[in-house]
Amino acid sequence: GWVYDKQGKYDTAMEQFEIAQKIFVKKNDKSNLGKCIHRMGSVYDRKGKYAKALEYYEKALEIKKKAFGEESEEVASTYNNMGNVYEAQGKYDQALEYHEKALEIRKKTIGEVHSDTASTYNNMGVVYDSQGKYDQTLEYYEKAIKIDLETIGNNHPETKGHIRNKAICEEARAKANR
């Protein structure tokens, strides 16, 4: 399912995830069930079906909290994705709320200097950017880039994406200040 999802073959991905979901339910495998439902939410997210994505993320969150604990990277991952969905819907306060939950957990579990923590900082920057709050945007992009350079290096696609986001924001801020 994950491979089909990455290839953009969303219907096939969902078919595979549904098969996996049935297996995980039958085996009472809560940890993999939570991950599977999370990935199903991601498919709906990529398809732009945000209400459905949130529905699946909520289910995944409930299962993951029981399987992994309230403050686990798995829970943080779901909070992060929920923040992305709210940002896509223009619900910026909710987006920041979920990204902040993810960030708090990630700082405790995987630490400040980790690529997933950098991604959360970047996502928070995206929310501020969507609101035209360029100073806050740049602050979060810079945090993400600093971590990226320490962890994954300047040639990693994620680092390049974060640097590109910062450059676009700087251009937008310059235009707004003219």
Tab-separated table of C-alpha atoms in Angstrom:
chain	number	residue	atom	x	y	z
A	1	GLY	CA	0.000	0.000	0.000
A	2	TRP	CA	2.780	2.384	0.917
A	3	VAL	CA	4.566	1.864	-2.420
A	4	TYR	CA	1.375	2.408	-4.418
A	5	ASP	CA	0.678	5.530	-2.380
A	6	LYS	CA	4.126	6.935	-3.197
A	7	GLN	CA	3.505	6.173	-6.889
A	8	GLY	CA	0.233	8.109	-6.782
A	9	LYS	CA	-1.843	4.954	-7.317
A	10	TYR	CA	-4.202	5.848	-4.514
A	11	ASP	CA	-7.046	3.438	-5.230
A	12	THR	CA	-4.663	0.479	-5.352
A	13	ALA	CA	-2.937	1.746	-2.208
A	14	MET	CA	-6.264	1.866	-0.375
A	15	GLU	CA	-7.114	-1.668	-1.505
A	16	GLN	CA	-3.828	-2.908	-0.066
A	17	PHE	CA	-4.249	-0.965	3.158
A	18	GLU	CA	-7.762	-2.360	3.575
A	19	ILE	CA	-6.396	-5.910	3.242
A	20	ALA	CA	-3.667	-5.121	5.782
A	21	GLN	CA	-6.195	-3.506	8.118
A	22	LYS	CA	-8.297	-6.684	8.179
A	23	ILE	CA	-5.219	-8.765	8.969
A	24	PHE	CA	-4.136	-6.448	11.788
A	25	VAL	CA	-7.644	-6.470	13.272
A	26	LYS	CA	-7.803	-10.271	13.073
A	27	LYS	CA	-4.383	-10.595	14.762
A	28	ASN	CA	-5.251	-7.855	17.285
A	29	ASP	CA	-2.028	-6.063	16.217
A	30	LYS	CA	-2.793	-2.565	17.502
A	31	SER	CA	0.577	-1.008	16.689
A	32	ASN	CA	0.476	-1.949	13.000
A	33	LEU	CA	-3.263	-1.261	12.817
A	34	GLY	CA	-2.666	2.313	13.994
A	35	LYS	CA	0.100	2.800	11.431
A	36	CYS	CA	-2.049	1.319	8.664
A	37	ILE	CA	-5.026	3.560	9.416
A	38	HIS	CA	-2.645	6.541	9.590
A	39	ARG	CA	-1.415	5.694	6.084
A	40	MET	CA	-4.984	5.420	4.862
A	41	GLY	CA	-5.520	8.936	6.186
A	42	SER	CA	-2.436	10.048	4.266
A	43	VAL	CA	-3.919	8.721	1.027
A	44	TYR	CA	-7.096	10.735	1.582
A	45	ASP	CA	-4.961	13.753	2.452
A	46	ARG	CA	-3.055	13.508	-0.847
A	47	LYS	CA	-6.324	13.132	-2.720
A	48	GLY	CA	-7.558	16.364	-1.122
A	49	LYS	CA	-10.322	14.559	0.783
A	50	TYR	CA	-9.550	16.337	4.020
A	51	ALA	CA	-12.616	15.372	6.066
A	52	LYS	CA	-11.939	11.711	5.331
A	53	ALA	CA	-8.234	12.154	6.082
A	54	LEU	CA	-9.034	13.664	9.473
A	55	GLU	CA	-11.484	10.866	10.192
A	56	TYR	CA	-8.754	8.278	9.606
A	57	TYR	CA	-6.127	10.273	11.483
A	58	GLU	CA	-8.470	10.494	14.495
A	59	LYS	CA	-8.952	6.714	14.431
A	60	ALA	CA	-5.210	6.177	14.073
A	61	LEU	CA	-4.516	8.578	16.933
A	62	GLU	CA	-6.845	6.729	19.279
A	63	ILE	CA	-5.246	3.374	18.457
A	64	LYS	CA	-1.678	4.696	18.526
A	65	LYS	CA	-2.134	6.319	21.944
A	66	LYS	CA	-3.157	2.941	23.358
A	67	ALA	CA	-0.470	0.988	21.510
A	68	PHE	CA	2.491	3.364	21.879
A	69	GLY	CA	1.543	5.809	24.640
A	70	GLU	CA	0.383	9.419	24.617
A	71	GLU	CA	3.872	10.790	24.020
A	72	SER	CA	5.311	8.624	21.290
A	73	GLU	CA	6.791	9.493	17.909
A	74	GLU	CA	3.908	7.583	16.313
A	75	VAL	CA	1.395	9.897	18.001
A	76	ALA	CA	3.504	12.935	17.062
A	77	SER	CA	3.495	11.817	13.426
A	78	THR	CA	-0.292	11.718	13.361
A	79	TYR	CA	-0.589	15.107	15.080
A	80	ASN	CA	1.827	16.515	12.501
A	81	ASN	CA	-0.214	15.184	9.583
A	82	MET	CA	-3.425	16.482	11.115
A	83	GLY	CA	-1.783	19.899	11.301
A	84	ASN	CA	-0.983	19.668	7.598
A	85	VAL	CA	-4.621	18.889	6.787
A	86	TYR	CA	-5.880	21.832	8.836
A	87	GLU	CA	-3.350	24.093	7.096
A	88	ALA	CA	-4.577	22.895	3.691
A	89	GLN	CA	-8.109	23.777	4.782
A	90	GLY	CA	-7.070	27.258	5.893
A	91	LYS	CA	-7.733	26.426	9.560
A	92	TYR	CA	-4.494	27.943	10.763
A	93	ASP	CA	-5.124	28.009	14.520
A	94	GLN	CA	-5.961	24.307	14.501
A	95	ALA	CA	-2.980	23.579	12.271
A	96	LEU	CA	-0.615	25.290	14.688
A	97	GLU	CA	-2.238	23.551	17.654
A	98	TYR	CA	-1.556	20.113	16.168
A	99	HIS	CA	1.945	20.993	14.983
A	100	GLU	CA	2.751	22.295	18.472
A	101	LYS	CA	1.540	19.007	19.982
A	102	ALA	CA	3.769	17.120	17.561
A	103	LEU	CA	6.726	19.397	18.283
A	104	GLU	CA	6.378	19.030	22.054
A	105	ILE	CA	6.343	15.237	21.808
A	106	ARG	CA	9.191	15.134	19.315
A	107	LYS	CA	11.418	17.312	21.468
A	108	LYS	CA	10.842	14.888	24.371
A	109	THR	CA	11.164	11.641	22.426
A	110	ILE	CA	13.556	12.111	19.520
A	111	GLY	CA	15.077	15.425	20.552
A	112	GLU	CA	15.468	18.893	19.128
A	113	VAL	CA	18.130	17.873	16.619
A	114	HIS	CA	16.258	15.346	14.467
A	115	SER	CA	14.979	15.568	10.889
A	116	ASP	CA	11.379	14.887	11.994
A	117	THR	CA	11.591	17.779	14.454
A	118	ALA	CA	12.918	19.930	11.601
A	119	SER	CA	9.937	18.886	9.461
A	120	THR	CA	7.549	20.004	12.167
A	121	TYR	CA	9.292	23.386	12.403
A	122	ASN	CA	9.030	23.680	8.617
A	123	ASN	CA	5.331	22.795	8.696
A	124	MET	CA	4.728	25.472	11.313
A	125	GLY	CA	6.553	27.896	9.039
A	126	VAL	CA	4.219	26.923	6.208
A	127	VAL	CA	1.208	27.785	8.376
A	128	TYR	CA	2.627	31.205	9.234
A	129	ASP	CA	3.567	31.724	5.579
A	130	SER	CA	-0.012	30.970	4.534
A	131	GLN	CA	-1.087	33.779	6.852
A	132	GLY	CA	1.491	36.230	5.504
A	133	LYS	CA	3.313	36.325	8.860
A	134	TYR	CA	6.754	36.389	7.286
A	135	ASP	CA	8.887	37.088	10.365
A	136	GLN	CA	7.442	34.079	12.189
A	137	THR	CA	7.660	32.033	9.003
A	138	LEU	CA	11.357	32.735	8.611
A	139	GLU	CA	12.015	31.958	12.276
A	140	TYR	CA	10.568	28.453	11.852
A	141	TYR	CA	12.166	27.823	8.470
A	142	GLU	CA	15.551	28.819	9.903
A	143	LYS	CA	15.108	26.402	12.821
A	144	ALA	CA	14.281	23.622	10.369
A	145	ILE	CA	17.260	24.383	8.143
A	146	LYS	CA	19.673	24.552	11.070
A	147	ILE	CA	18.583	21.087	12.219
A	148	ASP	CA	18.645	19.738	8.665
A	149	LEU	CA	22.224	20.885	8.167
A	150	GLU	CA	23.245	19.130	11.385
A	151	THR	CA	21.367	15.896	10.708
A	152	ILE	CA	20.837	15.185	7.019
A	153	GLY	CA	23.117	17.688	5.290
A	154	ASN	CA	22.630	20.365	2.672
A	155	ASN	CA	22.238	17.985	-0.284
A	156	HIS	CA	19.224	16.129	1.117
A	157	PRO	CA	15.966	16.838	-0.761
A	158	GLU	CA	14.207	17.812	2.467
A	159	THR	CA	16.904	20.364	3.327
A	160	LYS	CA	16.727	21.763	-0.199
A	161	GLY	CA	12.945	22.040	0.116
A	162	HIS	CA	13.223	23.908	3.401
A	163	ILE	CA	15.837	26.263	1.944
A	164	ARG	CA	13.578	26.848	-1.067
A	165	ASN	CA	10.649	27.632	1.265
A	166	LYS	CA	12.780	30.188	3.095
A	167	ALA	CA	13.868	31.857	-0.155
A	168	ILE	CA	10.276	32.110	-1.393
A	169	CYS	CA	9.234	33.609	1.939
A	170	GLU	CA	12.053	36.154	1.824
A	171	GLU	CA	10.893	37.227	-1.654
A	172	ALA	CA	7.291	37.549	-0.477
A	173	ARG	CA	8.359	39.569	2.571
A	174	ALA	CA	10.453	41.881	0.379
A	175	LYS	CA	7.485	42.460	-1.967
A	176	ALA	CA	5.173	43.119	0.966
A	177	ASN	CA	7.593	45.695	2.392
A	178	ARG	CA	7.876	47.677	-0.872
